[in-house]
Amino acid sequence: MTTAFDLGLDGLRAADGTSTEVAEALHDEFELLVRHDIGTSRSYVLAFDSAATWGLPGAENLAAFDVVRHPEQQTFRLRRSYHAVMAFAQKWLIERGCPPEALRLDPFLPADESSYLLEERIYGSGDRYEIRSGFAMDGGDARAWTMVVDREAAELPVRLFVEDLERFDLSYTLREGAFPDEDTALEWCRLEPGPLPPAPEDREMAAERTRAALARSTASAALGTAPVSAVPASGVAAQSDRGRSL
């Protein structure tokens, strides 16, 4: 991870009003997290805005930039989007053409498979999630959350994605909670009375896995055989770990 931050705009002028506004808002407090260049004409940039710490409490501090340069016209087009949770900042860049593998934040990795699968779902969610608000706390072990409305949810449509960054372990966790409305979700954020309430579809999947495991156990008992997991390693083909990378 490097702190060098340069969008490569020298000698170019803004192609439109939005580009002018974004360029004028650039400052020295941006710290580069990831940059992916496609030749000299386009760059996808993810940066940490340390100046956000001194602004409104909880201000979103991850800035995603999409830079398009037209050297022949000596112009640039610049777009920016602020986020609290990393996966949503990455999603914004992915949807604009950045390869997902170019956005990995070495050496940080998801702490568990649940975090990995959840961020993968966010990357490919399209317009499923309508972002309503976000909050970021910086410090030793930082926490951030993004609140969305899940357009595909049959119940409890307000979803809260909570990210905990563990700097010492160089890892992070990402979890999803489900709520009936935004006020209830905000109340949880304020009080944190317990674990995030799971999404109904996650409860159904967990129940299905439990039923399947019970069915396998019952069938094994009826046949007088041990469950597959109890068979000595020499009796089954070895399987390699799936593994993953960001």
mmCIF file of C-alpha atoms in Angstrom, residues 13-193:
data_model
loop_
_atom_site.group_PDB
_atom_site.id
_atom_site.type_symbol
_atom_site.label_atom_id
_atom_site.label_comp_id
_atom_site.label_asym_id
_atom_site.label_seq_id
_atom_site.Cartn_x
_atom_site.Cartn_y
_atom_site.Cartn_z
ATOM 1 C CA ARG A 13 -8.252 20.435 -18.932
ATOM 2 C CA ALA A 14 -11.621 19.251 -17.649
ATOM 3 C CA ALA A 15 -14.031 18.113 -20.355
ATOM 4 C CA ASP A 16 -17.172 19.051 -18.424
ATOM 5 C CA GLY A 17 -18.471 20.757 -15.308
ATOM 6 C CA THR A 18 -18.540 17.627 -13.178
ATOM 7 C CA SER A 19 -14.892 16.920 -13.973
ATOM 8 C CA THR A 20 -14.023 20.478 -12.993
ATOM 9 C CA GLU A 21 -15.799 20.152 -9.650
ATOM 10 C CA VAL A 22 -14.157 16.837 -8.797
ATOM 11 C CA ALA A 23 -10.706 18.073 -9.822
ATOM 12 C CA GLU A 24 -11.055 21.249 -7.767
ATOM 13 C CA ALA A 25 -11.930 19.139 -4.712
ATOM 14 C CA LEU A 26 -8.670 17.153 -4.885
ATOM 15 C CA HIS A 27 -6.294 17.779 -1.991
ATOM 16 C CA ASP A 28 -3.101 16.482 -0.418
ATOM 17 C CA GLU A 29 -4.869 14.258 2.124
ATOM 18 C CA PHE A 30 -5.788 11.484 -0.304
ATOM 19 C CA GLU A 31 -3.796 8.280 0.243
ATOM 20 C CA LEU A 32 -3.644 5.858 -2.653
ATOM 21 C CA LEU A 33 -4.914 2.355 -1.901
ATOM 22 C CA VAL A 34 -5.212 0.806 -5.372
ATOM 23 C CA ARG A 35 -4.688 2.049 -8.928
ATOM 24 C CA HIS A 36 -5.308 0.183 -12.167
ATOM 25 C CA ASP A 37 -4.280 1.762 -15.471
ATOM 26 C CA ILE A 38 -5.468 0.837 -18.942
ATOM 27 C CA GLY A 39 -2.723 2.272 -21.076
ATOM 28 C CA THR A 40 -2.467 6.016 -20.611
ATOM 29 C CA SER A 41 -6.098 6.769 -21.383
ATOM 30 C CA ARG A 42 -7.923 5.420 -18.333
ATOM 31 C CA SER A 43 -7.293 4.840 -14.631
ATOM 32 C CA TYR A 44 -9.347 3.344 -11.836
ATOM 33 C CA VAL A 45 -8.265 4.662 -8.447
ATOM 34 C CA LEU A 46 -9.288 3.835 -4.900
ATOM 35 C CA ALA A 47 -8.074 6.212 -2.193
ATOM 36 C CA PHE A 48 -8.478 6.881 1.504
ATOM 37 C CA ASP A 49 -9.501 10.463 2.269
ATOM 38 C CA SER A 50 -7.805 11.170 5.592
ATOM 39 C CA ALA A 51 -9.299 14.677 5.596
ATOM 40 C CA ALA A 52 -12.701 13.077 6.220
ATOM 41 C CA THR A 53 -11.537 12.371 9.782
ATOM 42 C CA TRP A 54 -11.678 16.099 10.474
ATOM 43 C CA GLY A 55 -15.079 16.638 8.887
ATOM 44 C CA LEU A 56 -18.488 15.379 9.939
ATOM 45 C CA PRO A 57 -18.315 12.447 12.397
ATOM 46 C CA GLY A 58 -18.666 9.173 10.537
ATOM 47 C CA ALA A 59 -18.121 10.721 7.088
ATOM 48 C CA GLU A 60 -17.495 8.182 4.336
ATOM 49 C CA ASN A 61 -13.747 8.135 3.724
ATOM 50 C CA LEU A 62 -13.195 5.849 0.726
ATOM 51 C CA ALA A 63 -13.047 7.724 -2.577
ATOM 52 C CA ALA A 64 -13.286 5.858 -5.882
ATOM 53 C CA PHE A 65 -12.137 7.716 -9.017
ATOM 54 C CA ASP A 66 -12.756 6.913 -12.666
ATOM 55 C CA VAL A 67 -10.333 8.880 -14.859
ATOM 56 C CA VAL A 68 -10.639 9.052 -18.645
ATOM 57 C CA ARG A 69 -7.988 11.035 -20.545
ATOM 58 C CA HIS A 70 -8.156 12.308 -24.120
ATOM 59 C CA PRO A 71 -4.555 13.363 -24.895
ATOM 60 C CA GLU A 72 -5.399 14.285 -28.490
ATOM 61 C CA GLN A 73 -7.969 16.776 -27.196
ATOM 62 C CA GLN A 74 -5.908 17.605 -24.078
ATOM 63 C CA THR A 75 -8.952 16.936 -21.880
ATOM 64 C CA PHE A 76 -9.972 14.574 -19.090
ATOM 65 C CA ARG A 77 -13.248 13.280 -17.681
ATOM 66 C CA LEU A 78 -13.242 12.626 -13.939
ATOM 67 C CA ARG A 79 -15.899 10.952 -11.817
ATOM 68 C CA ARG A 80 -15.800 10.202 -8.083
ATOM 69 C CA SER A 81 -17.912 8.262 -5.590
ATOM 70 C CA TYR A 82 -17.550 8.152 -1.789
ATOM 71 C CA HIS A 83 -18.230 5.021 0.256
ATOM 72 C CA ALA A 84 -17.831 3.694 3.790
ATOM 73 C CA VAL A 85 -17.537 -0.062 3.110
ATOM 74 C CA MET A 86 -14.744 -1.141 0.788
ATOM 75 C CA ALA A 87 -16.803 -3.672 -1.201
ATOM 76 C CA PHE A 88 -19.217 -0.966 -2.369
ATOM 77 C CA ALA A 89 -16.353 1.307 -3.470
ATOM 78 C CA GLN A 90 -14.868 -1.617 -5.397
ATOM 79 C CA LYS A 91 -18.289 -2.424 -6.897
ATOM 80 C CA TRP A 92 -18.557 1.134 -8.256
ATOM 81 C CA LEU A 93 -15.226 0.748 -10.054
ATOM 82 C CA ILE A 94 -15.990 -2.793 -11.269
ATOM 83 C CA GLU A 95 -19.231 -1.621 -12.852
ATOM 84 C CA ARG A 96 -17.216 1.017 -14.731
ATOM 85 C CA GLY A 97 -14.933 -1.603 -16.235
ATOM 86 C CA CYS A 98 -12.185 -2.252 -13.695
ATOM 87 C CA PRO A 99 -11.200 -5.942 -13.383
ATOM 88 C CA PRO A 100 -12.109 -7.188 -9.873
ATOM 89 C CA GLU A 101 -8.723 -8.822 -9.396
ATOM 90 C CA ALA A 102 -7.038 -5.433 -9.874
ATOM 91 C CA LEU A 103 -8.747 -4.091 -6.751
ATOM 92 C CA ARG A 104 -7.379 -6.478 -4.137
ATOM 93 C CA LEU A 105 -5.937 -4.706 -1.113
ATOM 94 C CA ASP A 106 -2.781 -6.630 -0.311
ATOM 95 C CA PRO A 107 -1.886 -7.560 2.338
ATOM 96 C CA PHE A 108 -5.435 -7.358 3.756
ATOM 97 C CA LEU A 109 -7.616 -10.424 3.220
ATOM 98 C CA PRO A 110 -11.135 -11.397 4.296
ATOM 99 C CA ALA A 111 -10.976 -13.097 7.684
ATOM 100 C CA ASP A 112 -13.381 -15.890 6.735
ATOM 101 C CA GLU A 113 -15.368 -17.411 3.901
ATOM 102 C CA SER A 114 -18.552 -15.586 4.896
ATOM 103 C CA SER A 115 -16.817 -12.240 4.330
ATOM 104 C CA TYR A 116 -15.408 -13.392 1.001
ATOM 105 C CA LEU A 117 -18.753 -14.665 -0.300
ATOM 106 C CA LEU A 118 -20.607 -11.559 0.844
ATOM 107 C CA GLU A 119 -18.270 -9.144 -0.910
ATOM 108 C CA GLU A 120 -18.446 -11.283 -4.061
ATOM 109 C CA ARG A 121 -22.226 -10.948 -3.922
ATOM 110 C CA ILE A 122 -21.932 -7.173 -3.586
ATOM 111 C CA TYR A 123 -19.565 -6.968 -6.571
ATOM 112 C CA GLY A 124 -22.127 -8.634 -8.833
ATOM 113 C CA SER A 125 -25.292 -7.168 -7.329
ATOM 114 C CA GLY A 126 -25.983 -4.651 -10.117
ATOM 115 C CA ASP A 127 -28.837 -2.368 -9.053
ATOM 116 C CA ARG A 128 -30.114 -4.766 -6.389
ATOM 117 C CA TYR A 129 -28.969 -2.557 -3.511
ATOM 118 C CA GLU A 130 -30.067 1.062 -3.188
ATOM 119 C CA ILE A 131 -27.532 2.772 -0.932
ATOM 120 C CA ARG A 132 -29.189 4.972 1.676
ATOM 121 C CA SER A 133 -26.349 5.972 4.008
ATOM 122 C CA GLY A 134 -22.904 5.060 5.295
ATOM 123 C CA PHE A 135 -20.752 5.595 8.352
ATOM 124 C CA ALA A 136 -17.018 5.141 8.880
ATOM 125 C CA MET A 137 -14.973 5.127 12.087
ATOM 126 C CA ASP A 138 -11.233 5.401 11.718
ATOM 127 C CA GLY A 139 -8.741 4.375 14.370
ATOM 128 C CA GLY A 140 -6.995 1.255 15.603
ATOM 129 C CA ASP A 141 -9.467 -1.386 14.480
ATOM 130 C CA ALA A 142 -11.778 0.583 12.183
ATOM 131 C CA ARG A 143 -15.484 -0.121 11.658
ATOM 132 C CA ALA A 144 -17.715 1.028 8.817
ATOM 133 C CA TRP A 145 -21.232 0.288 7.662
ATOM 134 C CA THR A 146 -23.363 0.870 4.589
ATOM 135 C CA MET A 147 -27.153 0.813 4.774
ATOM 136 C CA VAL A 148 -29.081 -0.253 1.682
ATOM 137 C CA VAL A 149 -32.548 -1.232 0.549
ATOM 138 C CA ASP A 150 -32.518 -4.711 -0.975
ATOM 139 C CA ARG A 151 -34.876 -4.585 -3.956
ATOM 140 C CA GLU A 152 -34.989 -8.396 -4.091
ATOM 141 C CA ALA A 153 -35.848 -8.959 -0.431
ATOM 142 C CA ALA A 154 -39.270 -10.470 0.236
ATOM 143 C CA GLU A 155 -39.094 -9.273 3.854
ATOM 144 C CA LEU A 156 -36.862 -7.120 6.056
ATOM 145 C CA PRO A 157 -35.687 -5.092 3.033
ATOM 146 C CA VAL A 158 -33.304 -2.751 4.860
ATOM 147 C CA ARG A 159 -29.866 -4.344 4.988
ATOM 148 C CA LEU A 160 -26.846 -3.215 6.976
ATOM 149 C CA PHE A 161 -23.401 -4.289 5.781
ATOM 150 C CA VAL A 162 -20.880 -3.942 8.602
ATOM 151 C CA GLU A 163 -17.138 -4.106 7.961
ATOM 152 C CA ASP A 164 -14.559 -4.483 10.743
ATOM 153 C CA LEU A 165 -10.924 -3.914 9.845
ATOM 154 C CA GLU A 166 -8.392 -5.696 12.043
ATOM 155 C CA ARG A 167 -5.088 -3.956 11.321
ATOM 156 C CA PHE A 168 -3.026 -6.220 13.573
ATOM 157 C CA ASP A 169 -4.211 -9.366 11.780
ATOM 158 C CA LEU A 170 -4.238 -7.682 8.342
ATOM 159 C CA SER A 171 -7.764 -8.914 7.806
ATOM 160 C CA TYR A 172 -11.363 -7.764 7.820
ATOM 161 C CA THR A 173 -14.821 -9.198 8.366
ATOM 162 C CA LEU A 174 -17.987 -8.280 6.494
ATOM 163 C CA ARG A 175 -21.435 -9.109 7.822
ATOM 164 C CA GLU A 176 -25.034 -8.462 6.742
ATOM 165 C CA GLY A 177 -27.975 -7.638 9.002
ATOM 166 C CA ALA A 178 -31.657 -7.388 8.052
ATOM 167 C CA PHE A 179 -34.163 -4.859 9.413
ATOM 168 C CA PRO A 180 -37.769 -3.835 8.716
ATOM 169 C CA ASP A 181 -36.909 -0.139 8.294
ATOM 170 C CA GLU A 182 -34.074 2.376 8.434
ATOM 171 C CA ASP A 183 -34.891 3.659 11.920
ATOM 172 C CA THR A 184 -34.573 0.163 13.386
ATOM 173 C CA ALA A 185 -31.248 -0.335 11.616
ATOM 174 C CA LEU A 186 -29.936 3.002 12.895
ATOM 175 C CA GLU A 187 -31.043 2.092 16.409
ATOM 176 C CA TRP A 188 -28.986 -1.099 16.185
ATOM 177 C CA CYS A 189 -25.981 0.936 15.049
ATOM 178 C CA ARG A 190 -26.395 3.278 18.003
ATOM 179 C CA LEU A 191 -26.898 0.655 20.716
ATOM 180 C CA GLU A 192 -25.520 -2.597 19.245
ATOM 181 C CA PRO A 193 -27.720 -4.662 21.559
#
